[in-house]
Short mmCIF file of C-alpha atoms in Angstrom, two decimals:
data_model
loop_
_atom_site.label_atom_id
_atom_site.label_comp_id
_atom_site.label_asym_id
_atom_site.label_seq_id
_atom_site.Cartn_x
_atom_site.Cartn_y
_atom_site.Cartn_z
CA MET A 1 12.80 7.09 23.71
CA ASN A 2 16.19 5.84 22.52
CA LEU A 3 14.87 2.30 22.12
CA ASN A 4 11.97 3.68 20.12
CA LEU A 5 14.39 5.54 17.87
CA LEU A 6 16.43 2.36 17.39
CA PHE A 7 13.28 0.40 16.61
CA HIS A 8 12.27 2.86 13.88
CA PHE A 9 15.80 3.04 12.48
CA GLY A 10 16.02 -0.75 12.33
CA ARG A 11 12.61 -1.05 10.71
CA TYR A 12 13.51 1.70 8.22
CA LEU A 13 16.68 -0.20 7.22
CA THR A 14 14.73 -3.45 6.87
CA LEU A 15 12.17 -1.70 4.68
CA MET A 16 14.95 -0.29 2.52
CA LYS A 17 16.50 -3.75 2.15
CA THR A 18 13.15 -5.13 0.98
CA THR A 19 12.63 -2.12 -1.29
CA PHE A 20 15.86 -2.77 -3.18
CA SER A 21 14.81 -6.24 -4.32
CA LYS A 22 14.58 -7.60 -7.82
CA PRO A 23 11.29 -6.44 -9.41
CA GLU A 24 8.70 -9.13 -10.14
CA LYS A 25 8.07 -7.60 -13.55
CA PHE A 26 10.15 -4.78 -14.95
CA SER A 27 7.38 -3.39 -17.17
CA MET A 28 5.06 -2.86 -14.18
CA TYR A 29 7.77 -0.98 -12.29
CA TRP A 30 8.58 1.07 -15.39
CA LYS A 31 4.94 2.16 -15.78
CA GLU A 32 4.71 3.07 -12.12
CA THR A 33 8.01 5.00 -12.27
CA MET A 34 6.77 7.02 -15.26
CA ARG A 35 3.54 7.80 -13.40
CA GLN A 36 5.49 8.93 -10.36
CA MET A 37 7.81 11.07 -12.49
CA ASN A 38 4.78 12.84 -13.90
CA ASP A 39 3.21 13.32 -10.46
CA ILE A 40 6.39 14.58 -8.83
CA GLY A 41 7.75 16.57 -11.76
CA ILE A 42 4.82 18.11 -13.60
CA GLY A 43 2.75 18.23 -10.43
CA SER A 44 5.35 20.34 -8.63
CA LEU A 45 6.37 22.74 -11.41
CA VAL A 46 4.11 25.62 -10.39
CA ILE A 47 4.95 25.61 -6.68
CA VAL A 48 8.68 25.19 -7.33
CA GLY A 49 8.65 27.99 -9.92
CA LEU A 50 6.71 30.32 -7.67
CA ILE A 51 8.96 29.78 -4.69
CA ALA A 52 12.13 30.03 -6.77
CA ILE A 53 11.19 33.36 -8.30
CA PHE A 54 10.60 34.87 -4.86
CA ILE A 55 13.79 33.37 -3.42
CA GLY A 56 15.83 35.10 -6.14
CA ALA A 57 13.87 38.32 -5.93
CA VAL A 58 14.15 38.66 -2.14
CA THR A 59 17.85 37.71 -2.15
CA ALA A 60 18.56 40.38 -4.79
CA VAL A 61 16.57 43.10 -3.03
CA GLN A 62 18.03 42.42 0.42
CA PHE A 63 21.65 42.14 -0.70
CA SER A 64 21.19 45.20 -2.82
CA ASP A 65 20.18 47.08 0.32
CA GLN A 66 23.00 45.63 2.44
CA LEU A 67 25.68 46.33 -0.18
CA SER A 68 24.54 49.86 -0.80
CA GLY A 69 27.52 51.47 1.02
CA GLY A 70 29.67 51.67 -2.12
CA LEU A 71 32.63 49.59 -0.90
CA ILE A 72 31.50 46.49 -2.79
CA PRO A 73 30.83 46.68 -6.54
CA ARG A 74 27.11 46.54 -7.43
CA TYR A 75 27.55 43.65 -9.84
CA TYR A 76 28.35 41.45 -6.82
CA ILE A 77 24.60 41.25 -6.24
CA GLY A 78 24.24 39.08 -9.34
CA TYR A 79 27.15 36.94 -8.22
CA ILE A 80 25.68 36.51 -4.72
CA VAL A 81 22.21 35.65 -6.03
CA ARG A 82 23.70 33.03 -8.35
CA ASP A 83 25.92 31.34 -5.79
CA ILE A 84 23.53 31.42 -2.85
CA THR A 85 20.84 30.02 -5.11
CA ILE A 86 22.95 27.22 -6.54
CA ILE A 87 24.73 26.25 -3.35
CA GLU A 88 21.94 26.50 -0.84
CA LEU A 89 18.56 27.98 -1.59
CA ALA A 90 17.55 26.09 -4.72
CA PRO A 91 18.25 22.57 -3.41
CA THR A 92 17.34 23.11 0.22
CA ILE A 93 14.24 25.31 -0.01
CA THR A 94 12.92 23.37 -3.00
CA CYS A 95 13.32 20.05 -1.18
CA LEU A 96 11.82 21.39 2.05
CA VAL A 97 8.80 22.49 0.04
CA LEU A 98 8.69 19.17 -1.84
CA ALA A 99 8.80 17.31 1.48
CA GLY A 100 5.58 19.14 2.29
CA LYS A 101 3.96 18.57 -1.07
CA VAL A 102 5.33 15.31 -2.44
CA GLY A 103 6.36 13.68 0.86
CA SER A 104 3.03 14.16 2.60
CA ASN A 105 1.29 12.94 -0.55
CA MET A 106 3.38 9.75 -0.58
CA ALA A 107 2.74 9.10 3.11
CA SER A 108 -1.01 9.62 2.67
CA GLU A 109 -1.14 7.45 -0.45
CA LEU A 110 0.66 4.52 1.17
CA GLY A 111 -1.16 4.98 4.48
CA GLY A 112 -4.50 4.99 2.68
CA MET A 113 -3.52 1.84 0.80
CA ARG A 114 -2.55 0.18 4.08
CA GLN A 115 -5.86 1.12 5.71
CA LYS A 116 -7.97 0.04 2.74
CA GLU A 117 -6.13 -3.32 2.71
CA HIS A 118 -4.66 -2.62 -0.74
CA ILE A 119 -1.19 -3.47 0.55
CA ASP A 120 -2.47 -6.71 2.13
CA ALA A 121 -4.20 -7.56 -1.14
CA MET A 122 -0.98 -7.09 -3.11
CA GLU A 123 1.04 -9.06 -0.55
CA LEU A 124 -1.43 -11.91 -0.87
CA MET A 125 -1.06 -11.87 -4.63
CA GLY A 126 2.66 -12.37 -4.04
CA VAL A 127 3.75 -8.79 -4.80
CA ASN A 128 6.75 -7.40 -2.92
CA THR A 129 4.80 -4.33 -1.86
CA ALA A 130 7.75 -2.45 -0.41
CA ALA A 131 9.57 -2.72 -3.73
CA TYR A 132 6.57 -2.12 -5.99
CA LEU A 133 5.19 0.82 -4.03
CA ILE A 134 8.40 2.53 -2.90
CA LEU A 135 11.11 1.84 -5.49
CA PRO A 136 9.36 3.60 -8.41
CA LYS A 137 8.71 6.63 -6.20
CA LEU A 138 12.34 6.66 -5.11
CA ILE A 139 13.74 6.35 -8.63
CA ALA A 140 11.36 9.00 -9.92
CA ALA A 141 12.22 11.39 -7.09
CA VAL A 142 15.99 10.94 -7.35
CA LEU A 143 15.82 11.60 -11.11
CA ILE A 144 13.20 14.34 -11.23
CA ILE A 145 13.93 16.41 -8.11
CA PRO A 146 17.44 17.41 -9.32
CA LEU A 147 15.78 18.63 -12.52
CA LEU A 148 13.27 20.63 -10.50
CA VAL A 149 16.14 22.05 -8.46
CA SER A 150 17.98 23.06 -11.67
CA LEU A 151 14.85 24.78 -12.85
CA ALA A 152 14.45 26.45 -9.47
CA ALA A 153 18.02 27.76 -9.67
CA ILE A 154 17.46 29.26 -13.13
CA ILE A 155 14.11 30.81 -12.19
CA SER A 156 15.60 32.16 -8.97
CA ILE A 157 18.41 33.94 -10.86
CA VAL A 158 15.80 35.34 -13.27
CA GLY A 159 13.73 36.37 -10.22
CA GLY A 160 16.72 38.27 -8.87
CA TYR A 161 16.98 40.11 -12.17
CA ILE A 162 13.26 40.96 -12.25
CA ALA A 163 13.37 42.35 -8.70
CA ALA A 164 16.63 44.25 -9.00
CA VAL A 165 17.04 45.62 -12.55
CA PRO A 166 13.64 47.13 -13.45
CA PHE A 167 13.49 48.88 -10.06
CA GLY A 168 16.91 50.46 -10.46
CA GLN A 169 18.85 48.57 -7.80
CA LEU A 170 21.48 47.85 -10.47
CA THR A 171 21.74 47.92 -14.25
CA ASP A 172 21.21 45.07 -16.67
CA PRO A 173 24.94 44.77 -17.58
CA GLU A 174 25.89 44.83 -13.87
CA TYR A 175 23.54 41.95 -13.00
CA VAL A 176 24.60 39.88 -16.01
CA ARG A 177 28.27 40.54 -15.24
CA GLY A 178 27.71 39.43 -11.64
CA VAL A 179 25.93 36.26 -12.70
CA ARG A 180 28.84 35.42 -15.02
CA SER A 181 31.63 36.23 -12.55
CA PHE A 182 33.68 33.88 -10.33
CA PHE A 183 31.80 30.79 -11.48
CA VAL A 184 32.85 27.60 -9.70
CA PRO A 185 31.50 24.53 -11.58
CA ASN A 186 31.90 22.43 -8.45
CA TYR A 187 29.00 24.33 -6.85
CA VAL A 188 26.67 22.93 -9.50
CA LEU A 189 27.86 19.44 -8.61
CA MET A 190 27.18 20.27 -4.96
CA MET A 191 23.65 21.37 -5.90
CA TYR A 192 22.96 18.05 -7.64
CA VAL A 193 24.44 15.99 -4.81
CA LYS A 194 22.26 17.85 -2.33
CA ALA A 195 19.18 17.47 -4.53
CA MET A 196 19.69 13.71 -4.86
CA VAL A 197 20.38 13.18 -1.17
CA PHE A 198 17.38 15.28 -0.16
CA ALA A 199 15.19 13.47 -2.69
CA PHE A 200 16.25 10.13 -1.21
CA ILE A 201 15.53 11.34 2.31
CA LEU A 202 12.14 12.88 1.64
CA THR A 203 10.95 9.87 -0.36
CA THR A 204 12.12 7.08 1.93
CA VAL A 205 11.12 8.83 5.16
CA SER A 206 7.67 9.68 3.82
CA CYS A 207 7.13 6.19 2.41
CA TYR A 208 8.26 4.66 5.71
CA GLN A 209 5.74 6.78 7.60
CA GLY A 210 2.93 5.84 5.23
CA TYR A 211 3.79 2.16 4.82
CA TYR A 212 3.46 1.38 8.52
CA VAL A 213 0.32 3.39 9.29
CA THR A 214 -2.04 1.70 11.68
CA GLY A 215 -5.41 2.86 12.98
CA GLY A 216 -7.67 5.37 11.28
CA SER A 217 -7.79 8.83 9.78
CA ILE A 218 -6.15 10.52 12.79
CA GLU A 219 -3.14 8.20 12.54
CA LEU A 220 -3.01 8.78 8.79
CA GLY A 221 -2.92 12.54 9.37
CA GLU A 222 -0.21 12.10 11.99
CA ALA A 223 1.85 9.96 9.62
CA SER A 224 1.54 12.59 6.93
CA THR A 225 2.65 15.33 9.33
CA GLN A 226 5.51 13.23 10.69
CA ALA A 227 6.65 12.51 7.13
CA VAL A 228 7.06 16.24 6.54
CA VAL A 229 8.58 17.06 9.93
CA TYR A 230 11.13 14.22 9.94
CA SER A 231 12.00 14.75 6.27
CA ASP A 232 12.60 18.47 6.90
CA ILE A 233 14.78 17.83 9.94
CA LEU A 234 16.82 15.17 8.16
CA ILE A 235 17.18 17.36 5.05
CA LEU A 236 18.63 20.16 7.17
CA VAL A 237 21.02 17.76 8.90
CA ALA A 238 22.04 16.27 5.54
CA ASP A 239 22.52 19.79 4.16
CA LEU A 240 25.18 20.43 6.77
CA VAL A 241 26.80 17.02 6.28
CA VAL A 242 26.99 17.41 2.48
CA ALA A 243 28.29 20.98 2.85
CA ILE A 244 31.07 19.83 5.18
CA ALA A 245 31.86 16.79 3.02
CA LEU A 246 32.08 18.71 -0.25
CA THR A 247 33.85 21.81 0.97
CA GLY A 248 36.30 20.34 3.43
CA MET B 1 -6.94 -28.87 1.50
CA ILE B 2 -5.68 -26.58 4.23
CA ARG B 3 -4.95 -27.87 7.71
CA ALA B 4 -4.37 -25.85 10.88
CA GLU B 5 -2.42 -27.84 13.44
CA ASN B 6 -2.32 -26.76 17.10
CA ILE B 7 -2.27 -23.05 16.26
CA PHE B 8 -1.64 -20.53 19.01
CA LYS B 9 -1.48 -16.80 18.46
CA SER B 10 -0.72 -14.11 21.03
CA PHE B 11 -0.45 -10.34 20.75
CA GLY B 12 1.74 -9.33 23.66
CA GLU B 13 0.13 -10.81 26.76
CA THR B 14 -3.19 -11.45 25.05
CA GLU B 15 -3.68 -14.97 23.76
CA VAL B 16 -6.14 -14.68 20.89
CA LEU B 17 -6.07 -18.22 19.49
CA LYS B 18 -5.58 -21.28 21.65
CA ASP B 19 -4.76 -24.65 20.19
CA ILE B 20 -6.77 -24.43 16.97
CA SER B 21 -6.77 -27.62 14.94
CA THR B 22 -9.07 -28.03 11.99
CA THR B 23 -9.13 -29.06 8.34
CA PHE B 24 -10.60 -27.10 5.42
CA GLU B 25 -11.49 -29.45 2.63
CA GLN B 26 -10.92 -29.13 -1.10
CA GLY B 27 -13.92 -28.51 -3.36
CA LYS B 28 -15.98 -27.33 -0.41
CA THR B 29 -16.94 -24.00 1.10
CA ASN B 30 -15.52 -24.10 4.59
CA VAL B 31 -17.00 -21.49 6.88
CA ILE B 32 -15.51 -19.97 10.03
CA ILE B 33 -18.11 -18.43 12.31
CA GLY B 34 -18.05 -16.90 15.75
CA LYS B 35 -18.90 -13.82 17.76
CA SER B 36 -16.95 -10.60 17.33
CA GLY B 37 -13.60 -10.99 19.07
CA ALA B 38 -13.67 -14.79 18.82
CA GLY B 39 -10.52 -14.77 16.69
CA LYS B 40 -11.98 -15.41 13.21
CA THR B 41 -10.12 -12.65 11.42
CA VAL B 42 -6.87 -13.49 13.20
CA LEU B 43 -7.26 -17.14 12.13
CA LEU B 44 -7.95 -16.11 8.54
CA LYS B 45 -4.93 -13.79 8.50
CA LEU B 46 -2.80 -16.60 9.93
CA LEU B 47 -4.04 -18.98 7.26
CA VAL B 48 -3.06 -16.57 4.47
CA GLY B 49 0.21 -15.62 6.13
CA LEU B 50 -0.50 -12.00 7.01
CA PHE B 51 0.23 -12.99 10.64
CA GLN B 52 2.68 -15.58 11.91
CA PRO B 53 1.43 -18.10 14.50
CA THR B 54 3.05 -18.06 17.95
CA ALA B 55 3.04 -21.86 17.76
CA GLY B 56 1.64 -24.53 15.47
CA ASN B 57 1.68 -25.27 11.77
CA ILE B 58 -0.46 -24.53 8.74
CA TRP B 59 -0.41 -27.02 5.88
CA TYR B 60 -1.42 -26.27 2.29
CA ASP B 61 -1.90 -29.84 1.08
CA ASP B 62 1.50 -31.32 1.93
CA ILE B 63 3.36 -27.99 2.16
CA ASN B 64 4.17 -26.60 5.58
CA PHE B 65 3.21 -22.95 5.05
CA ASN B 66 5.24 -21.69 8.02
CA LYS B 67 8.47 -23.24 6.81
CA LEU B 68 8.47 -21.58 3.38
CA ASN B 69 11.13 -19.04 2.49
CA LYS B 70 10.11 -15.71 0.92
CA GLN B 71 10.42 -16.94 -2.65
CA GLU B 72 8.43 -20.11 -2.01
CA LEU B 73 5.83 -18.09 -0.16
CA ARG B 74 5.43 -15.72 -3.13
CA SER B 75 5.03 -18.67 -5.48
CA LEU B 76 2.41 -20.27 -3.27
CA ARG B 77 0.57 -17.00 -2.95
CA MET B 78 0.00 -16.96 -6.67
CA GLU B 79 -2.26 -19.95 -6.01
CA VAL B 80 -4.20 -18.01 -3.39
CA GLY B 81 -7.10 -15.65 -4.07
CA MET B 82 -8.64 -13.47 -1.43
CA LEU B 83 -11.79 -11.41 -1.26
CA PHE B 84 -11.37 -8.70 1.35
CA GLN B 85 -14.11 -7.35 3.57
CA GLY B 86 -13.65 -3.89 2.08
CA ASN B 87 -12.92 -5.33 -1.40
CA ALA B 88 -9.46 -3.69 -1.52
CA LEU B 89 -9.99 -2.61 -5.11
CA PHE B 90 -7.42 -0.10 -6.34
CA ASP B 91 -9.33 3.19 -6.65
CA SER B 92 -7.20 4.64 -9.42
CA LEU B 93 -7.63 1.60 -11.68
CA THR B 94 -10.67 0.63 -13.73
CA VAL B 95 -12.54 -2.63 -13.18
CA GLU B 96 -10.58 -4.21 -16.02
CA GLN B 97 -7.23 -2.95 -14.73
CA ASN B 98 -8.06 -4.19 -11.23
CA VAL B 99 -8.86 -7.68 -12.44
CA ARG B 100 -5.88 -7.65 -14.83
CA PHE B 101 -3.39 -6.54 -12.16
CA PRO B 102 -2.26 -10.06 -11.10
CA LEU B 103 -1.94 -11.06 -14.76
CA ASP B 104 0.16 -7.98 -15.53
CA MET B 105 2.37 -8.61 -12.54
CA PHE B 106 2.94 -12.33 -12.76
CA THR B 107 2.28 -13.66 -16.24
CA ASN B 108 3.78 -13.26 -19.67
CA MET B 109 0.43 -13.50 -21.42
CA THR B 110 -0.20 -11.33 -24.46
CA LYS B 111 -2.56 -8.37 -24.22
CA LYS B 112 -5.27 -10.34 -25.96
CA GLU B 113 -4.87 -13.37 -23.72
CA LYS B 114 -5.08 -11.15 -20.66
CA LEU B 115 -8.17 -9.38 -21.96
CA ASP B 116 -9.81 -12.72 -22.73
CA GLN B 117 -9.08 -13.98 -19.21
CA VAL B 118 -10.34 -10.74 -17.63
CA ASN B 119 -13.50 -10.82 -19.72
CA TYR B 120 -14.05 -14.48 -18.81
CA CYS B 121 -13.78 -13.65 -15.11
CA LEU B 122 -16.00 -10.57 -15.40
CA ASP B 123 -18.52 -12.61 -17.32
CA ARG B 124 -18.35 -15.30 -14.62
CA VAL B 125 -19.33 -12.75 -11.99
CA THR B 126 -21.99 -11.27 -14.33
CA LEU B 127 -20.15 -8.01 -14.84
CA ALA B 128 -19.46 -8.28 -18.56
CA GLY B 129 -19.15 -4.82 -20.11
CA SER B 130 -18.12 -3.05 -16.90
CA ASN B 131 -14.45 -3.00 -17.90
CA ASP B 132 -14.01 0.76 -18.05
CA LYS B 133 -15.84 1.70 -14.87
CA TYR B 134 -13.96 2.79 -11.76
CA PRO B 135 -14.71 1.20 -8.36
CA SER B 136 -16.30 4.46 -7.18
CA GLU B 137 -18.79 4.28 -10.05
CA ILE B 138 -20.25 0.87 -9.17
CA SER B 139 -22.36 -0.45 -6.28
CA GLY B 140 -21.07 -2.36 -3.24
CA GLY B 141 -22.37 -5.64 -4.63
CA MET B 142 -20.65 -5.03 -7.95
CA GLN B 143 -17.42 -4.14 -6.13
CA LYS B 144 -17.62 -7.49 -4.33
CA ARG B 145 -18.02 -9.24 -7.65
CA VAL B 146 -15.04 -7.38 -9.08
CA GLY B 147 -13.12 -8.51 -5.97
CA ILE B 148 -14.15 -12.09 -6.68
CA ALA B 149 -13.18 -11.75 -10.34
CA ARG B 150 -9.74 -10.47 -9.34
CA SER B 151 -9.30 -13.23 -6.79
CA ILE B 152 -10.00 -15.98 -9.35
CA VAL B 153 -8.18 -14.48 -12.34
CA LEU B 154 -5.02 -16.55 -11.72
CA ASN B 155 -7.11 -19.72 -11.27
CA PRO B 156 -6.25 -20.13 -7.58
CA LYS B 157 -6.27 -23.42 -5.70
CA TYR B 158 -7.26 -21.69 -2.47
CA LEU B 159 -9.85 -18.94 -2.04
CA PHE B 160 -10.30 -16.90 1.13
CA CYS B 161 -13.28 -14.62 1.71
CA ASP B 162 -13.38 -12.24 4.65
CA GLU B 163 -16.98 -11.27 5.45
CA PRO B 164 -18.10 -11.43 1.80
CA ASN B 165 -21.59 -10.20 2.65
CA SER B 166 -20.81 -7.32 4.94
CA GLY B 167 -22.69 -4.21 3.90
CA LEU B 168 -24.82 -6.03 1.32
CA ASP B 169 -28.58 -6.46 1.22
CA PRO B 170 -29.92 -10.02 1.67
CA LYS B 171 -30.68 -10.53 -2.01
CA THR B 172 -27.21 -9.45 -3.17
CA SER B 173 -25.70 -11.55 -0.37
CA ILE B 174 -27.36 -14.64 -1.77
CA ILE B 175 -26.00 -13.87 -5.25
CA ILE B 176 -22.47 -13.45 -3.86
CA ASP B 177 -22.76 -16.65 -1.78
CA LYS B 178 -23.97 -18.65 -4.75
CA LEU B 179 -21.17 -17.27 -6.89
CA ILE B 180 -18.50 -18.25 -4.35
CA HIS B 181 -20.01 -21.70 -3.95
CA ASP B 182 -20.31 -22.30 -7.69
CA ILE B 183 -16.71 -21.20 -8.30
CA THR B 184 -15.55 -23.49 -5.50
CA VAL B 185 -17.29 -26.52 -6.93
CA GLU B 186 -16.52 -25.80 -10.59
CA ASN B 187 -12.81 -25.32 -9.98
CA ASN B 188 -12.51 -27.81 -7.12
CA ILE B 189 -10.74 -25.25 -4.93
CA THR B 190 -10.43 -24.97 -1.18
CA THR B 191 -12.58 -22.03 -0.08
CA ILE B 192 -12.56 -20.58 3.41
CA ILE B 193 -15.16 -18.00 4.33
CA ASN B 194 -15.12 -15.93 7.46
CA THR B 195 -18.65 -14.71 8.19
CA HIS B 196 -21.27 -13.64 10.70
CA ASP B 197 -24.07 -14.20 8.27
CA MET B 198 -26.03 -17.30 9.26
CA ASN B 199 -27.94 -17.22 5.96
CA SER B 200 -24.61 -17.74 4.20
CA VAL B 201 -23.62 -20.48 6.60
CA MET B 202 -26.81 -22.43 6.05
CA GLU B 203 -26.86 -21.71 2.33
CA ILE B 204 -23.33 -22.62 1.28
CA GLY B 205 -21.41 -23.82 4.35
CA ASP B 206 -20.28 -27.34 3.57
CA THR B 207 -18.17 -27.51 6.70
CA ILE B 208 -18.46 -25.13 9.63
CA VAL B 209 -15.97 -24.19 12.34
CA LEU B 210 -17.28 -22.22 15.30
CA LEU B 211 -14.73 -20.22 17.24
CA ASN B 212 -15.39 -19.06 20.77
CA LEU B 213 -12.90 -17.22 22.98
CA GLY B 214 -10.06 -18.27 20.71
CA ARG B 215 -10.88 -21.98 20.70
CA VAL B 216 -12.75 -24.27 18.33
CA ALA B 217 -16.08 -24.64 20.12
CA TRP B 218 -17.74 -26.81 17.49
CA GLN B 219 -17.20 -28.13 13.99
CA GLY B 220 -19.44 -30.03 11.65
CA THR B 221 -21.66 -29.71 8.61
CA LYS B 222 -24.68 -27.47 8.09
CA ASN B 223 -26.96 -30.47 8.46
CA GLU B 224 -25.58 -31.07 11.92
CA VAL B 225 -26.11 -27.49 13.07
CA LEU B 226 -29.80 -27.79 13.93
CA GLU B 227 -29.40 -31.10 15.68
CA SER B 228 -26.38 -30.14 17.71
CA GLU B 229 -26.85 -29.61 21.42
CA ASN B 230 -23.65 -27.60 21.67
CA GLU B 231 -24.59 -24.63 23.85
CA VAL B 232 -22.12 -22.21 22.32
CA LEU B 233 -23.38 -23.05 18.84
CA GLN B 234 -27.03 -22.71 19.80
CA ASP B 235 -26.27 -19.50 21.63
CA PHE B 236 -24.57 -18.08 18.54
CA ILE B 237 -27.03 -19.19 15.89
CA PHE B 238 -30.24 -18.65 17.76
CA ALA B 239 -29.17 -15.42 19.38
CA SER B 240 -32.53 -13.64 19.29
CA PRO B 241 -35.62 -14.76 21.29
CA PHE B 242 -37.49 -15.00 17.99
CA LEU B 243 -35.04 -17.51 16.55
CA GLN B 244 -35.02 -19.47 19.82
CA LYS B 245 -38.81 -19.82 19.63
CA LEU B 246 -38.53 -20.81 16.00
CA ARG B 247 -36.02 -23.53 16.83
CA LYS B 248 -38.21 -24.89 19.64
CA ALA B 249 -41.16 -24.98 17.29
CA ALA B 250 -39.14 -26.73 14.61
CA LEU B 251 -37.88 -29.34 17.04
CA ASN B 252 -41.39 -29.97 18.44
CA PHE B 253 -42.88 -30.24 14.97
#
């Protein structure tokens, strides 16, 4: 088991080393990066928006209920929704969802290319397939996922407002005051660091799973599942590590 | 010319190729034949560098293929074209984009020069005008021809074809065979075909290598096939009772 883990870790590092090689032709990588940005960014807008609005709404409703004793000012609900969204929920939940959507898609795409001999064909043409197939995805993800996370954070705060204010949990000025209170700019930095780290993890782990697929459709399905499972586990571990590193 | 020199290949405990030595000549269609599991595909993948031999050397003219560093290998590969059994066409790209891919990746040609080269290759495989079609919109035979067009677009010195006729009807197979043979002769390239199809072998096989249980069981030309008394060869070619009777009749005639 341990040897197996070491084998995969070593192979993952080797793949990363090959991935970060000089591109054969910059224009081809540029085109592919733009395509990936569109797939990851535009393709994930709806799901990210939907999840974000509910994250904010549920956080607002639940904290509103828990803080209903009167000891804590009502406007704190806005403050809590903002901070919990920026620090934790927007980057982590968004990236866990993207690991399922984008990560499994990457693993399936590369696995399918491996099985249909597309990767062999490119290798034989002299293409560095690890670089050409993985690097554009990685660059696109590391640039676009933080933007999606920013969007998720904004939508989540709006979601909190929609769930709390119209239904009388607190007033409009209270929520706005809460959202504007005790702002720590460093938390936004933390959100972006998390988003970039998680983007790196979900992309490289998923690509690794897909790139080395062997066998048939069952193995491809397994690789896609493993991409999501391992990405999610590593994202949660990285979440803790980044939190400790940036708050210590 | 490509030369395999005392090639051994093992996967774990299983020795798949044992002491393979043979030469594939330039300007000729060199055919590798053998039963399933004989090691044909492994030999082809060794020759193109998708596998590394356990022992032995592969020579591309006077270059030792196994001693090349990554950069040299990439340069040499630009002189190699390969037609895959499943075509390996990129589904999301059109016929034109598929054929143009190596040009986009490795050359600094202008758009017009690339288009001219793509159109020349598509015309060569009688697919002129199919530029905007996707692989899913064309037949298996047409996909093979697109595969051939892509494999020759960089004017390779070496062409490898893995089961070029698999899944094709006999008539289309003949067209594909003729195309490969003509391209080989016209461009004076070294072509290696891995096939089960005896029609192909007898039609275009200038030199033939028969593999059996991981060893070279016989090699010669197509003219020598019928006269050979090699049991493995006769067993392979005249596998059915019908063909055996036919051979007897031909020899008695």
